[in-house]
Coordinates of C-alpha atoms and ligand atoms in Angstrom, one line a residue:
M1 CA 99.7 83.7 92.5
E2 CA 101.5 86.3 90.5
Y3 CA 102.0 89.4 91.7
K4 CA 99.7 92.3 90.4
I5 CA 98.4 95.5 91.6
C6 CA 95.1 97.5 90.6
S7 CA 95.6 100.1 88.0
K8 CA 93.3 102.6 89.9
C9 CA 94.1 102.2 93.7
V10 CA 96.7 100.2 95.7
M11 CA 95.4 97.0 96.6
D12 CA 97.3 94.0 95.1
T13 CA 97.6 90.5 95.3
T14 CA 98.6 90.4 98.8
D15 CA 94.7 90.2 99.3
P16 CA 94.0 86.8 98.4
N17 CA 90.6 87.0 97.1
I18 CA 91.2 90.2 95.0
H19 CA 90.3 89.9 91.6
F20 CA 90.8 92.3 88.7
D21 CA 88.6 93.3 85.5
E22 CA 90.1 93.3 81.7
N23 CA 91.4 96.8 82.4
G24 CA 93.5 95.7 85.5
V25 CA 91.0 97.4 87.9
C26 CA 90.2 95.3 91.2
D27 CA 87.1 94.4 92.9
H28 CA 87.4 96.9 95.5
C29 CA 87.1 99.8 93.2
H30 CA 84.2 98.4 91.5
D31 CA 82.6 97.7 94.9
F32 CA 83.0 101.4 95.7
E33 CA 81.7 102.7 92.6
N34 CA 78.5 100.0 92.6
N35 CA 77.9 99.7 96.2
V36 CA 79.3 102.7 98.0
K37 CA 79.0 105.5 96.1
P38 CA 74.9 105.3 95.4
N39 CA 74.2 104.8 98.9
W40 CA 76.4 107.5 100.1
H41 CA 75.0 111.3 100.2
T42 CA 77.0 114.1 101.4
D43 CA 75.2 116.8 100.2
D44 CA 71.7 118.5 101.0
K45 CA 70.2 115.0 100.8
G46 CA 72.9 113.5 103.7
T47 CA 72.5 117.0 105.7
Y48 CA 68.8 116.5 105.6
E49 CA 68.9 112.7 106.8
L50 CA 71.6 113.6 109.5
E51 CA 69.5 116.1 111.0
K52 CA 66.3 114.0 111.3
I53 CA 68.4 111.5 113.1
I54 CA 69.7 114.0 115.4
T55 CA 66.2 115.3 116.3
K56 CA 65.4 111.4 117.0
I57 CA 68.4 111.1 119.3
K58 CA 67.4 114.2 121.2
G59 CA 63.9 113.2 121.5
K60 CA 64.7 109.8 123.1
G61 CA 67.1 111.4 125.4
I62 CA 65.1 113.8 126.9
N63 CA 65.3 113.7 130.9
K64 CA 68.1 111.5 130.4
E65 CA 71.7 112.1 131.3
F66 CA 72.9 111.3 128.1
D67 CA 71.4 111.1 124.7
C68 CA 73.8 108.6 123.1
I69 CA 77.2 107.1 123.7
L70 CA 80.9 107.8 122.0
G71 CA 84.1 105.8 122.3
L72 CA 87.1 107.8 122.2
S73 CA 90.1 106.1 120.8
G74 CA 92.2 109.3 120.8
G75 CA 92.6 108.7 116.8
V76 CA 91.5 111.5 114.3
D77 CA 87.9 109.9 113.7
S78 CA 86.6 109.3 117.1
S79 CA 87.6 112.9 118.2
Y80 CA 86.3 114.8 115.3
L81 CA 83.3 112.9 115.6
L82 CA 83.2 114.1 118.9
H83 CA 83.8 117.7 118.2
L84 CA 80.6 117.5 115.7
A85 CA 78.5 115.6 118.1
V86 CA 79.0 118.4 121.1
K87 CA 79.9 121.5 119.3
E88 CA 77.8 121.4 115.8
F89 CA 75.0 118.8 116.7
G90 CA 74.3 119.7 120.5
L91 CA 74.3 116.1 121.6
R92 CA 75.2 114.9 124.9
P93 CA 77.5 111.9 124.4
L94 CA 78.5 109.6 127.6
V95 CA 82.2 109.5 126.4
F96 CA 84.1 106.3 127.2
H97 CA 87.6 105.2 126.9
V98 CA 88.9 101.5 126.9
D99 CA 92.5 101.4 128.6
G100 CA 93.8 98.1 127.3
G101 CA 97.3 98.8 128.6
W102 CA 99.1 100.1 125.3
N103 CA 97.8 104.0 125.1
S104 CA 100.5 106.1 123.5
E105 CA 101.4 109.2 125.2
L106 CA 99.9 111.2 122.0
A107 CA 96.5 109.2 122.5
V108 CA 96.4 110.3 126.4
H109 CA 97.4 113.9 125.3
N110 CA 94.6 113.9 122.7
I111 CA 91.6 112.3 124.9
N112 CA 92.7 114.8 128.0
V113 CA 92.4 117.6 125.4
M114 CA 89.3 116.8 123.8
I115 CA 87.4 116.0 127.1
D116 CA 88.8 118.7 129.2
K117 CA 88.0 121.6 126.3
L118 CA 84.6 120.2 126.0
G119 CA 84.0 120.1 129.4
L120 CA 82.8 116.4 129.6
D121 CA 83.3 113.4 131.9
L122 CA 85.3 110.5 130.9
Y123 CA 84.2 107.0 131.4
T124 CA 87.3 105.1 131.3
E125 CA 87.2 101.1 131.7
V126 CA 90.7 99.7 132.5
I127 CA 91.2 96.2 131.4
N128 CA 92.8 93.7 134.1
W129 CA 96.4 93.6 132.6
E130 CA 97.1 90.3 133.7
E131 CA 94.1 89.2 131.8
M132 CA 95.2 91.1 128.9
K133 CA 98.2 89.9 128.8
D134 CA 97.4 86.4 128.6
F135 CA 94.6 87.1 125.9
Q136 CA 97.2 88.6 124.0
L137 CA 99.9 86.3 124.3
A138 CA 97.4 83.3 123.5
F139 CA 96.7 84.9 120.1
F140 CA 100.4 85.6 119.5
K141 CA 101.2 81.7 120.1
S142 CA 98.2 80.7 118.0
G143 CA 100.0 82.3 114.9
V144 CA 96.9 84.1 113.6
P145 CA 97.5 87.6 112.0
H146 CA 94.3 89.0 114.0
L147 CA 96.1 89.8 117.0
D148 CA 94.0 92.9 117.9
I149 CA 91.0 90.9 118.8
P150 CA 91.8 91.4 122.7
Q151 CA 91.7 95.1 122.3
D152 CA 89.0 95.5 119.7
H153 CA 86.7 92.9 121.5
A154 CA 87.2 94.8 124.9
F155 CA 86.3 98.3 123.3
V156 CA 83.0 96.5 121.5
A157 CA 81.7 94.9 124.9
T158 CA 82.6 98.0 126.8
L159 CA 80.2 100.1 124.4
Y160 CA 77.4 97.9 124.5
Y161 CA 77.7 97.4 128.6
F162 CA 77.6 101.1 128.9
A163 CA 74.9 101.7 126.5
E164 CA 72.8 99.1 128.4
K165 CA 73.5 100.3 131.8
H166 CA 73.0 103.9 131.1
K167 CA 69.5 102.9 128.6
I168 CA 71.4 104.9 125.6
K169 CA 69.4 104.0 122.7
Y170 CA 72.0 105.7 120.3
I171 CA 75.7 105.0 119.5
L172 CA 77.7 107.1 117.5
N173 CA 80.3 105.6 115.7
G174 CA 83.6 107.2 113.8
G175 CA 83.3 104.8 110.8
N176 CA 83.2 106.5 107.5
F177 CA 83.4 105.9 103.7
S178 CA 85.9 108.7 103.4
T179 CA 88.9 107.0 104.9
E180 CA 87.6 103.5 105.1
C181 CA 85.2 102.6 101.8
V182 CA 87.8 99.9 101.1
Q183 CA 87.6 97.1 103.2
Y184 CA 90.2 95.1 105.2
P185 CA 90.4 91.7 103.4
M186 CA 88.9 88.9 106.0
E187 CA 92.5 87.2 105.9
W188 CA 94.0 90.3 107.4
F189 CA 91.5 91.1 110.0
Y190 CA 88.6 88.5 111.1
Y191 CA 85.7 89.2 112.9
G192 CA 86.7 90.5 116.5
T193 CA 83.2 89.2 117.9
D194 CA 83.4 85.5 117.0
M195 CA 83.3 84.0 120.7
S196 CA 83.7 80.3 119.3
Q197 CA 87.4 81.5 118.0
I198 CA 88.0 83.5 120.6
N199 CA 87.5 80.7 123.2
D200 CA 89.2 78.2 120.8
I201 CA 92.2 79.9 120.9
R202 CA 92.2 80.8 124.9
K203 CA 91.4 77.2 125.6
R204 CA 94.6 76.0 123.9
F205 CA 96.7 79.1 124.4
G206 CA 95.6 81.0 127.5
T207 CA 97.0 80.2 131.0
I208 CA 94.9 81.9 133.3
S209 CA 91.0 82.6 134.0
M210 CA 89.4 85.7 132.6
D211 CA 87.2 87.1 135.2
T212 CA 86.7 91.1 134.8
Y213 CA 87.9 91.3 130.9
P214 CA 84.6 92.2 129.2
F215 CA 82.8 89.6 126.7
S216 CA 80.0 90.1 124.4
S217 CA 78.8 87.6 121.6
I218 CA 77.4 88.7 118.5
Y219 CA 73.9 87.3 119.5
R220 CA 73.9 89.6 122.4
H221 CA 74.8 93.0 120.5
K222 CA 73.7 92.1 117.0
I223 CA 70.1 90.8 118.0
Y224 CA 69.4 91.0 121.6
L225 CA 70.6 94.9 121.8
K226 CA 69.7 95.9 118.6
Y227 CA 66.0 94.3 118.1
I228 CA 64.7 93.6 121.4
K229 CA 66.3 97.1 123.1
G230 CA 66.3 98.7 119.8
V231 CA 69.8 100.3 120.2
H232 CA 71.2 102.0 116.9
V233 CA 74.5 102.7 115.5
V234 CA 75.0 106.1 113.7
K235 CA 77.8 107.0 111.5
P236 CA 77.4 110.7 111.4
L237 CA 80.6 111.3 109.1
N238 CA 78.6 109.5 106.1
Y239 CA 76.2 112.6 105.9
R240 CA 78.3 115.0 105.2
P241 CA 81.9 115.8 103.6
F242 CA 84.7 114.5 105.5
I243 CA 88.1 115.5 104.5
K244 CA 90.9 113.9 106.8
E245 CA 93.4 116.9 106.2
K246 CA 90.6 119.5 107.2
A247 CA 89.5 117.4 110.3
L248 CA 93.0 117.1 111.5
K249 CA 93.4 121.0 111.2
L250 CA 90.4 121.8 113.0
L251 CA 91.3 119.3 115.9
E252 CA 95.1 121.0 116.1
K253 CA 93.6 124.4 115.9
E254 CA 90.6 124.3 118.4
Y255 CA 91.9 121.8 120.8
G256 CA 95.8 121.4 120.6
W257 CA 95.5 117.6 119.5
K258 CA 98.5 116.1 117.7
P259 CA 98.7 113.7 114.7
Y260 CA 99.7 110.5 114.4
P261 CA 102.1 109.1 111.9
Q262 CA 99.7 106.6 110.5
K263 CA 96.0 105.7 111.3
H264 CA 95.4 103.5 114.5
F265 CA 98.8 104.2 115.8
E266 CA 97.2 105.7 118.7
S267 CA 97.9 102.3 120.5
R268 CA 101.3 101.3 121.1
F269 CA 100.4 97.6 120.4
T270 CA 98.6 98.5 117.0
K271 CA 101.2 100.4 115.6
F272 CA 103.6 97.7 116.2
Y273 CA 101.3 95.3 115.1
E274 CA 99.8 97.0 112.0
G275 CA 103.6 98.7 111.1
Y276 CA 105.8 95.8 111.4
W277 CA 104.1 92.4 112.6
L278 CA 101.4 92.0 110.0
P279 CA 103.5 93.3 107.1
E280 CA 106.5 91.5 107.9
R281 CA 105.4 88.4 109.0
F282 CA 102.4 88.2 106.7
G283 CA 102.9 90.5 104.0
Y284 CA 99.7 92.4 104.9
D285 CA 100.5 96.3 104.8
T286 CA 97.0 98.2 105.9
R287 CA 98.5 101.2 104.5
K288 CA 97.4 99.7 101.1
V289 CA 93.4 99.5 102.2
Q290 CA 93.6 102.9 104.1
L291 CA 95.3 104.8 101.1
S292 CA 93.3 103.2 98.5
S293 CA 90.1 104.6 100.8
L294 CA 91.8 108.3 100.4
I295 CA 92.6 107.6 96.3
L296 CA 88.9 106.4 95.6
T297 CA 87.4 109.7 97.6
G298 CA 89.5 111.9 95.6
Q299 CA 91.9 112.6 99.0
M300 CA 94.9 111.3 97.6
T301 CA 96.7 110.4 94.0
R302 CA 97.8 106.9 93.2
E303 CA 101.2 108.4 92.9
E304 CA 101.4 109.6 96.3
A305 CA 100.1 106.6 97.7
L306 CA 102.6 104.5 96.1
A307 CA 105.5 106.9 97.4
I308 CA 104.3 106.7 101.0
L309 CA 104.4 102.7 100.3
S310 CA 107.7 102.5 99.2
K311 CA 109.0 103.0 102.7
P312 CA 108.0 100.8 105.3
A313 CA 105.4 101.4 107.9
Y314 CA 107.7 101.1 111.0
N315 CA 111.1 103.2 111.6
P316 CA 113.8 100.9 110.9
E317 CA 116.1 102.6 113.2
T318 CA 113.9 102.0 116.5
I319 CA 112.4 98.9 115.7
V320 CA 114.7 96.8 117.5
D321 CA 113.9 98.6 120.7
E322 CA 110.2 98.7 120.0
F323 CA 110.4 94.9 119.4
N324 CA 111.9 94.5 122.8
Y325 CA 109.5 96.8 124.4
I326 CA 106.5 94.6 123.0
A327 CA 108.3 91.9 124.5
T328 CA 109.3 93.4 128.0
K329 CA 105.6 94.7 128.2
L330 CA 104.0 91.0 127.6
G331 CA 106.6 89.6 130.0
I332 CA 108.4 87.6 127.5
S333 CA 112.0 87.8 126.1
S334 CA 112.9 88.9 122.9
E335 CA 113.6 85.7 121.7
E336 CA 110.0 84.1 122.6
L337 CA 108.2 86.9 120.7
R338 CA 110.9 86.1 117.5
R339 CA 109.6 82.8 118.0
Y340 CA 106.3 83.5 117.3
F341 CA 107.2 86.1 114.5
E342 CA 108.8 82.9 112.8
M343 CA 106.4 80.3 113.5
P344 CA 104.1 78.8 110.7
K345 CA 101.1 81.0 109.6
K346 CA 97.8 80.1 110.9
F347 CA 94.3 81.8 110.1
Y348 CA 91.2 81.8 111.3
W349 CA 90.3 78.9 109.9
D350 CA 92.7 76.5 111.7
Y351 CA 90.7 77.3 114.6
K352 CA 86.9 77.3 115.6
N353 CA 84.8 79.9 114.2
Q354 CA 81.3 81.0 113.3
Q355 CA 82.4 82.3 109.8
N356 CA 79.0 80.6 108.5
I357 CA 76.8 82.4 110.9
F358 CA 78.3 86.0 110.3
R359 CA 78.0 85.4 106.6
F360 CA 74.6 84.2 106.9
G361 CA 73.6 87.4 109.3
A362 CA 75.2 89.5 106.4
R363 CA 73.0 88.3 103.7
V364 CA 70.0 88.1 105.6
M365 CA 70.5 91.7 106.5
N366 CA 71.0 92.7 102.6
L367 CA 68.0 90.8 101.7
L368 CA 66.0 92.3 104.1
G369 CA 67.4 95.9 103.3
I370 CA 68.7 96.4 106.7
E371 CA 72.3 96.5 105.8
K372 CA 72.4 98.6 102.3
V373 CA 75.6 98.6 101.4
V374 CA 76.5 94.9 100.3
K375 CA 79.5 93.7 101.5
R376 CA 82.3 91.8 99.6
K377 CA 81.4 88.0 99.5
K378 CA 84.0 86.2 101.6
Ligands
ZN401 ZN1 91.2 99.0 92.7

């Protein structure tokens, strides 16, 4: 396919399913105008809706130790959400963190200052490192782009484990249109909860049994916990203006929080994976998605985004050390890691998967009006 970049945002043909109208505007931009914008209210209507939700959360939480749950990665979205939840909404969240072995020093610092200043307890789930390592290596050996599944899946599973254990009905989620209205293409990041894919890759490339790693299937948390147990996910950042720069300033000033060079860089693994592995092995630069969201929501100009994209997401001076660090930590030689980098590319469809079930579920949710924002057809 001939290279083409959207005339409005910075998404381009590295997204294999992108299409353009006669003015060179891509479908992500149209999705934003047609599906996100009409359902996104950060004015009085949003404030009113959010107040109603907060009242409900408090009501359900009476006489309970916690009224909601929040996962803290140390990134800006979850940190800012925690600030709002406690300081502005007056909620009593159970705050948890999943330690998959890759926390950057910055992330540890940011989590600690938030917890200390807010006077909260932190529930930390430490993933067994031998299992984590084997799981991550299995994904490397499989050749697919979505190497972040072992980290992501543990987070989701732990979230639902704590929610169920403490009978918490509301999950606060830092997801937001303001910085994430453009979706990652399916080829770049596949569903982290597709157990059929996870099991297939583990069976073929895993070498140890995973007895303690937390697993959760889509059936369990999307159907059983949601409809039978009545667990709701709330995204408060969508009900009020959320300007990333302002949020950062507030966190720095009030908590001594320190910013990262790029979204998701709180994990050393993700930093390597999104900054180097994905763009260099697959040509997938996640900054295009993140910056396009900022352009569409008026937080950055297209020119500023293009200037950022003209430089690599990794630091060329330190990348060799970084590469060796990742290999050493995974218990393999740099040569072995290099072999995985150079092996033929594989994708989610090269392994067993339940994509049809995910697709069907999304269609039913849309038809029933449960999921209001129509997602791009994959
Ligand atoms: Zn576009």
